[in-house]
């Protein structure tokens, strides 16, 4: 009877009545009709009932009651969320223990479990959510490791129809992205290491070029007791140590073995430390240069020394402007990516 009345009454319903009818079908177990409505109007997927819940919220609480065409069809659609990297659906499935128990044991026609699907390369639009091939590789590893936590141990070494375990499938699917990530890391490290080397050379030489010269009678720097000289000495030392640290970090990146798991935390962390050290060394070098110029010229050219002091920080501002987004992306990707998989985050609002 419901199937007979549906095509005759559906066109006459407004949006509110359609939403109410859609959830009525779900509540009464008429899942075939609910699916038919969803096919006719895809906006119903995000419609909410009186409890501000979507259809997915309602269905996730009763996985064993999936009627309609088949429970397997619903499992198949939920499994696609792992393939297309829908973190919100993963999060909801993770919270709902009953449906999670079904999904983690389900396999598709090619004998792929959910870890196999997480091992496949994400669609390009999902990869583009983060910048750079290295961070994209990191995000893929985070997905794989998080899904790995919820599957049964037997699923980790389970083989699909092609005879591949999830890890083997991940390696083959991400071979191209791994090469791009390695190239991106090396190019970035090479460029930054060149800058760090130049800064190290400059500040090392500056340590033996005393601003203002040396007093003839004592052999000590003329401005030894001047506050500006103390600032020069400290900033020059900080610049030398931080640029040396930066060089070591970039050297580590260049000589890394570039294994898959290196992209999870090791390489991004080293690059963050290297970039932060490079920023500190550049800032300290500019402070050392400004104070040295001040000590040498402030008596006769005070306005010039002030002018130089102001414009010496233009490169520092440019560095922040150009590299800030990369540093933020790396920090968030390294330390906050896994938060989207934490239970009870309710990402679907």
Coordinates of C-alpha atoms in Angstrom, one line a residue:
X1 CA 0.0 0.0 0.0
X2 CA 2.8 2.4 0.9
X3 CA 4.5 1.7 -2.4
X4 CA 1.2 2.4 -4.2
X5 CA 0.6 5.7 -2.4
X6 CA 4.1 7.0 -2.7
X7 CA 4.2 8.2 -6.3
X8 CA 0.8 9.7 -6.0
X9 CA 1.4 11.7 -2.9
X10 CA 5.1 12.5 -3.0
X11 CA 5.0 15.3 -5.6
X12 CA 2.4 17.2 -3.5
X13 CA 4.5 17.3 -0.3
X14 CA 6.5 20.3 0.8
X15 CA 10.0 20.1 2.3
X16 CA 8.8 19.8 5.9
X17 CA 6.4 17.0 5.1
X18 CA 9.0 15.2 3.0
X19 CA 11.5 15.3 5.8
X20 CA 8.8 14.0 8.2
X21 CA 7.8 11.2 5.8
X22 CA 11.4 10.2 5.2
X23 CA 12.1 9.7 8.9
X24 CA 8.7 8.0 9.4
X25 CA 9.8 5.4 6.8
X26 CA 13.1 4.9 8.7
X27 CA 11.4 4.6 12.1
X28 CA 8.9 2.0 10.8
X29 CA 11.5 0.0 9.0
X30 CA 10.4 0.8 5.5
X31 CA 14.0 1.2 4.3
X32 CA 13.2 0.5 0.7
X33 CA 10.9 3.5 0.5
X34 CA 13.3 5.6 2.5
X35 CA 16.0 4.7 -0.1
X36 CA 13.6 5.6 -2.9
X37 CA 13.0 9.0 -1.4
X38 CA 16.7 9.6 -1.0
X39 CA 17.3 8.7 -4.7
X40 CA 14.6 11.2 -5.7
X41 CA 15.8 13.9 -3.3
X42 CA 19.5 13.6 -2.3
X43 CA 19.2 16.6 0.1
X44 CA 17.3 14.3 2.5
X45 CA 20.7 12.8 3.4
X46 CA 21.4 15.8 5.6
X47 CA 17.8 16.4 6.7
X48 CA 17.2 16.3 10.5
X49 CA 14.4 14.9 12.6
X50 CA 12.9 16.4 15.7
X51 CA 16.0 15.3 17.7
X52 CA 18.3 17.1 15.2
X53 CA 19.6 13.8 14.0
X54 CA 20.4 12.8 10.4
X55 CA 19.3 9.5 8.9
X56 CA 22.8 8.2 9.5
X57 CA 22.6 8.9 13.2
X58 CA 19.3 6.9 13.4
X59 CA 20.5 3.9 11.3
X60 CA 23.9 3.7 13.1
X61 CA 22.1 2.9 16.4
X62 CA 20.4 -0.2 14.9
X63 CA 22.6 -1.9 12.4
X64 CA 21.1 -5.3 12.9
X65 CA 17.7 -4.0 11.8
X66 CA 18.8 -2.9 8.3
X67 CA 16.0 -4.2 6.2
X68 CA 15.2 -2.9 2.7
X69 CA 17.4 -4.3 0.0
X70 CA 20.1 -5.7 2.2
X71 CA 22.3 -5.1 5.1
X72 CA 25.3 -5.7 2.8
X73 CA 24.3 -2.7 0.7
X74 CA 24.4 -0.4 3.8
X75 CA 27.8 -1.9 4.8
X76 CA 29.1 -1.3 1.3
X77 CA 28.1 2.3 1.4
X78 CA 29.6 2.8 4.8
X79 CA 32.8 1.1 3.7
X80 CA 33.1 3.7 0.9
X81 CA 33.5 6.3 3.6
X82 CA 36.9 4.8 4.3
X83 CA 37.9 4.8 0.6
X84 CA 36.8 8.5 0.2
X85 CA 38.2 9.6 3.5
X86 CA 35.0 10.8 5.1
X87 CA 36.3 11.4 8.6
X88 CA 32.9 12.4 10.0
X89 CA 31.3 9.0 9.1
X90 CA 34.4 7.1 10.3
X91 CA 34.0 9.0 13.6
X92 CA 30.3 8.1 13.9
X93 CA 31.0 4.5 13.1
X94 CA 33.8 4.5 15.7
X95 CA 31.4 5.7 18.4
X96 CA 28.6 3.2 17.6
X97 CA 30.0 -0.1 18.8
X98 CA 27.3 -2.4 17.3
X99 CA 27.8 -1.1 13.7
X100 CA 31.5 -1.0 14.1
X101 CA 31.5 -4.8 15.0
X102 CA 29.8 -5.4 11.6
X103 CA 31.9 -3.1 9.5
X104 CA 35.3 -4.3 10.8
X105 CA 34.5 -7.9 9.7
X106 CA 32.8 -7.0 6.3
X107 CA 34.6 -7.7 3.0
X108 CA 33.6 -6.6 -0.5
X109 CA 33.5 -8.6 -3.7
X110 CA 37.3 -8.4 -4.1
X111 CA 37.8 -9.6 -0.5
X112 CA 38.9 -6.2 0.7
X113 CA 38.3 -5.3 4.3
X114 CA 38.1 -1.8 5.6
X115 CA 41.9 -1.7 6.1
X116 CA 42.4 -2.5 2.4
X117 CA 40.1 0.4 1.5
X118 CA 42.0 2.7 3.8
X119 CA 45.2 1.5 2.1
X120 CA 44.1 2.7 -1.3
X121 CA 45.1 6.2 -2.5
X122 CA 42.6 8.9 -1.5
X123 CA 40.8 10.9 -4.2
X124 CA 42.7 14.0 -5.4
X125 CA 40.3 16.4 -3.8
X126 CA 41.0 14.8 -0.4
X127 CA 44.7 14.9 -0.9
X128 CA 44.5 18.6 -1.8
X129 CA 43.2 19.4 1.7
X130 CA 46.9 19.6 2.8
X131 CA 49.8 21.2 0.9
X132 CA 52.8 19.3 -0.4
X133 CA 53.2 15.7 -1.3
X134 CA 55.0 14.9 2.0
X135 CA 52.0 16.1 4.1
X136 CA 49.6 14.3 1.8
X137 CA 51.6 11.1 2.5
X138 CA 51.5 11.8 6.2
X139 CA 47.7 12.2 6.1
X140 CA 47.4 8.9 4.3
X141 CA 49.5 7.2 6.9
X142 CA 47.4 8.7 9.7
X143 CA 44.2 7.3 8.1
X144 CA 45.7 3.9 7.7
X145 CA 47.0 3.7 11.2
X146 CA 43.7 4.9 12.7
X147 CA 41.7 2.4 10.8
X148 CA 44.2 -0.3 11.8
X149 CA 43.4 0.4 15.4
X150 CA 39.7 -0.6 15.1
X151 CA 40.1 -3.8 13.0
X152 CA 40.6 -7.2 14.3
X153 CA 44.2 -8.6 14.3
X154 CA 43.3 -11.2 11.7
X155 CA 42.3 -8.4 9.3
X156 CA 45.7 -6.8 9.4
X157 CA 47.3 -9.7 7.5
X158 CA 44.3 -10.7 5.5
X159 CA 44.8 -10.9 1.7
X160 CA 42.4 -9.8 -1.0
X161 CA 41.8 -11.4 -4.3
X162 CA 45.0 -10.0 -5.6
X163 CA 46.9 -11.7 -2.8
X164 CA 47.8 -8.4 -1.1
X165 CA 47.7 -7.6 2.6
X166 CA 46.6 -4.0 3.5
X167 CA 50.2 -2.9 4.1
X168 CA 51.3 -4.3 0.7
X169 CA 48.3 -2.6 -1.0
X170 CA 49.2 0.7 0.8
X171 CA 52.8 0.4 -0.5
X172 CA 51.8 -0.2 -4.1
X173 CA 49.1 2.4 -4.1
X174 CA 51.3 5.1 -2.6
X175 CA 54.5 4.4 -4.5
X176 CA 54.1 7.5 -6.7
X177 CA 53.1 9.8 -3.7
X178 CA 56.1 8.5 -1.7
X179 CA 58.5 9.5 -4.6
X180 CA 56.8 12.9 -4.8
X181 CA 57.1 13.4 -1.1
X182 CA 60.8 12.4 -1.1
X183 CA 61.4 14.9 -3.9
X184 CA 59.5 17.7 -2.1
X185 CA 61.3 17.1 1.1
X186 CA 64.8 17.1 -0.5
X187 CA 64.1 20.2 -2.6
X188 CA 62.8 22.0 0.5
X189 CA 65.8 20.9 2.6
X190 CA 68.3 21.8 -0.1
X191 CA 67.0 25.3 -0.4
X192 CA 66.8 25.9 3.3
X193 CA 70.2 24.3 4.0
X194 CA 71.8 26.8 1.5
X195 CA 70.3 29.7 3.5
X196 CA 71.4 28.2 6.8
X197 CA 74.9 27.7 5.6
X198 CA 75.2 31.3 4.4
X199 CA 73.9 32.6 7.8
X200 CA 76.4 30.3 9.6
X201 CA 79.3 31.7 7.6
X202 CA 78.2 35.3 8.1
X203 CA 77.6 35.2 11.9
X204 CA 80.8 33.2 12.4
X205 CA 82.8 35.9 10.6
X206 CA 81.0 38.6 12.5
X207 CA 82.2 37.1 15.8
X208 CA 85.7 38.1 14.9
X209 CA 84.9 41.5 13.5
X210 CA 84.3 43.5 16.6
X211 CA 82.1 46.5 15.9
X212 CA 83.8 49.8 16.9
X213 CA 87.2 48.1 17.0
X214 CA 89.5 47.3 19.9
X215 CA 91.0 49.8 22.4
X216 CA 94.8 50.2 21.9
X217 CA 95.7 50.3 25.5
X218 CA 93.7 47.3 26.8
X219 CA 93.1 45.2 23.7
X220 CA 89.4 44.9 24.7
X221 CA 86.5 45.9 22.5
X222 CA 85.8 49.7 22.8
X223 CA 82.1 49.2 23.5
X224 CA 82.5 46.2 25.8
X225 CA 80.4 47.8 28.5
X226 CA 77.8 49.1 26.1
X227 CA 74.4 47.4 26.2
X228 CA 74.3 47.3 22.5
X229 CA 77.5 45.3 22.4
X230 CA 76.0 42.8 24.8
X231 CA 73.0 42.5 22.5
X232 CA 75.3 42.0 19.5
X233 CA 77.3 39.3 21.2
X234 CA 74.2 37.4 22.4
X235 CA 72.3 37.6 19.1
X236 CA 75.4 36.6 17.1
X237 CA 75.9 33.5 19.3
X238 CA 72.2 32.6 19.0
X239 CA 72.3 33.0 15.3
X240 CA 75.3 30.7 15.0
X241 CA 73.9 28.0 17.2
X242 CA 70.4 28.1 15.6
X243 CA 71.7 28.1 12.1
X244 CA 74.0 25.2 12.9
X245 CA 71.0 23.3 14.3
X246 CA 69.0 24.1 11.2
X247 CA 71.8 22.8 9.0
X248 CA 71.9 19.5 11.0
X249 CA 68.1 19.1 10.7
X250 CA 68.2 19.6 6.9
X251 CA 71.2 17.3 6.6
X252 CA 69.2 14.6 8.4
X253 CA 66.4 15.1 6.0
X254 CA 68.7 14.8 3.0
X255 CA 70.3 11.6 4.2
X256 CA 67.1 10.0 5.5
X257 CA 66.1 6.6 4.1
X258 CA 62.6 7.9 3.3
X259 CA 60.6 4.9 4.5
X260 CA 56.9 5.2 4.6
X261 CA 56.6 5.6 8.3
X262 CA 59.3 8.3 8.3
X263 CA 56.6 10.6 6.8
X264 CA 54.4 10.0 9.8
X265 CA 56.3 12.1 12.3
X266 CA 60.1 11.9 11.9
X267 CA 60.6 13.9 8.7
X268 CA 57.8 16.5 9.3
X269 CA 59.2 17.1 12.8
X270 CA 62.8 17.6 11.6
X271 CA 61.6 20.0 8.9
X272 CA 59.6 22.0 11.5
X273 CA 62.6 22.2 13.8
X274 CA 64.8 23.1 10.8
X275 CA 62.5 25.9 9.6
X276 CA 62.0 27.2 13.2
X277 CA 65.8 27.3 13.8
X278 CA 66.3 29.0 10.4
X279 CA 63.8 31.7 11.4
X280 CA 65.5 32.2 14.8
X281 CA 68.9 32.4 13.1
X282 CA 67.8 34.9 10.5
X283 CA 66.1 37.1 13.2
X284 CA 69.2 36.9 15.4
X285 CA 71.5 37.7 12.5
X286 CA 69.5 40.9 11.7
X287 CA 69.6 42.0 15.3
X288 CA 73.4 41.4 15.4
X289 CA 73.8 43.4 12.1
X290 CA 71.6 46.3 13.4
X291 CA 73.5 46.6 16.7
X292 CA 76.9 46.3 15.0
X293 CA 75.9 49.1 12.6
X294 CA 74.6 51.1 15.5
X295 CA 77.8 50.8 17.5
X296 CA 79.9 51.8 14.5
X297 CA 77.9 54.7 13.1
X298 CA 75.4 56.0 15.7
X299 CA 77.6 59.0 16.7
X300 CA 77.8 60.6 13.3
X301 CA 74.9 58.9 11.4
X302 CA 72.2 58.3 14.1
X303 CA 69.3 58.6 11.7
X304 CA 71.0 56.1 9.3
X305 CA 71.4 53.5 12.0
X306 CA 67.8 53.9 13.0
X307 CA 66.7 53.5 9.4
X308 CA 68.9 50.4 9.0
X309 CA 67.5 48.9 12.2
X310 CA 63.9 49.2 11.0
X311 CA 64.5 47.8 7.5
X312 CA 66.7 45.0 8.7
X313 CA 63.6 43.2 9.8
X314 CA 62.0 43.2 6.3
X315 CA 63.5 39.8 5.5
X316 CA 62.3 38.4 8.8
X317 CA 58.7 39.6 8.0
X318 CA 58.9 38.2 4.5
X319 CA 60.2 34.8 5.9
X320 CA 57.2 34.6 8.3
X321 CA 54.8 35.6 5.5
X322 CA 56.1 33.1 3.0
X323 CA 56.7 30.1 5.4
X324 CA 54.0 30.6 8.1
X325 CA 51.4 28.6 6.2
X326 CA 53.7 25.7 5.6
X327 CA 54.7 25.6 9.3
X328 CA 51.1 25.7 10.4
X329 CA 50.1 23.0 8.0
X330 CA 52.9 20.8 9.2
X331 CA 52.2 21.4 12.8
X332 CA 48.5 20.7 12.5
X333 CA 49.0 17.7 10.3
X334 CA 51.6 16.2 12.6
X335 CA 49.9 16.8 16.0
X336 CA 46.2 17.3 15.3
X337 CA 45.3 15.1 12.4
X338 CA 44.5 12.2 14.6
X339 CA 42.0 14.3 16.6
X340 CA 39.4 13.9 13.9
X341 CA 39.3 10.2 14.7
X342 CA 38.7 10.7 18.5
X343 CA 35.4 9.3 19.8
X344 CA 32.6 11.7 20.8
X345 CA 33.8 14.5 18.6
X346 CA 30.4 14.5 16.7
X347 CA 31.8 15.9 13.5
X348 CA 28.4 15.6 11.8
X349 CA 26.5 18.5 13.3

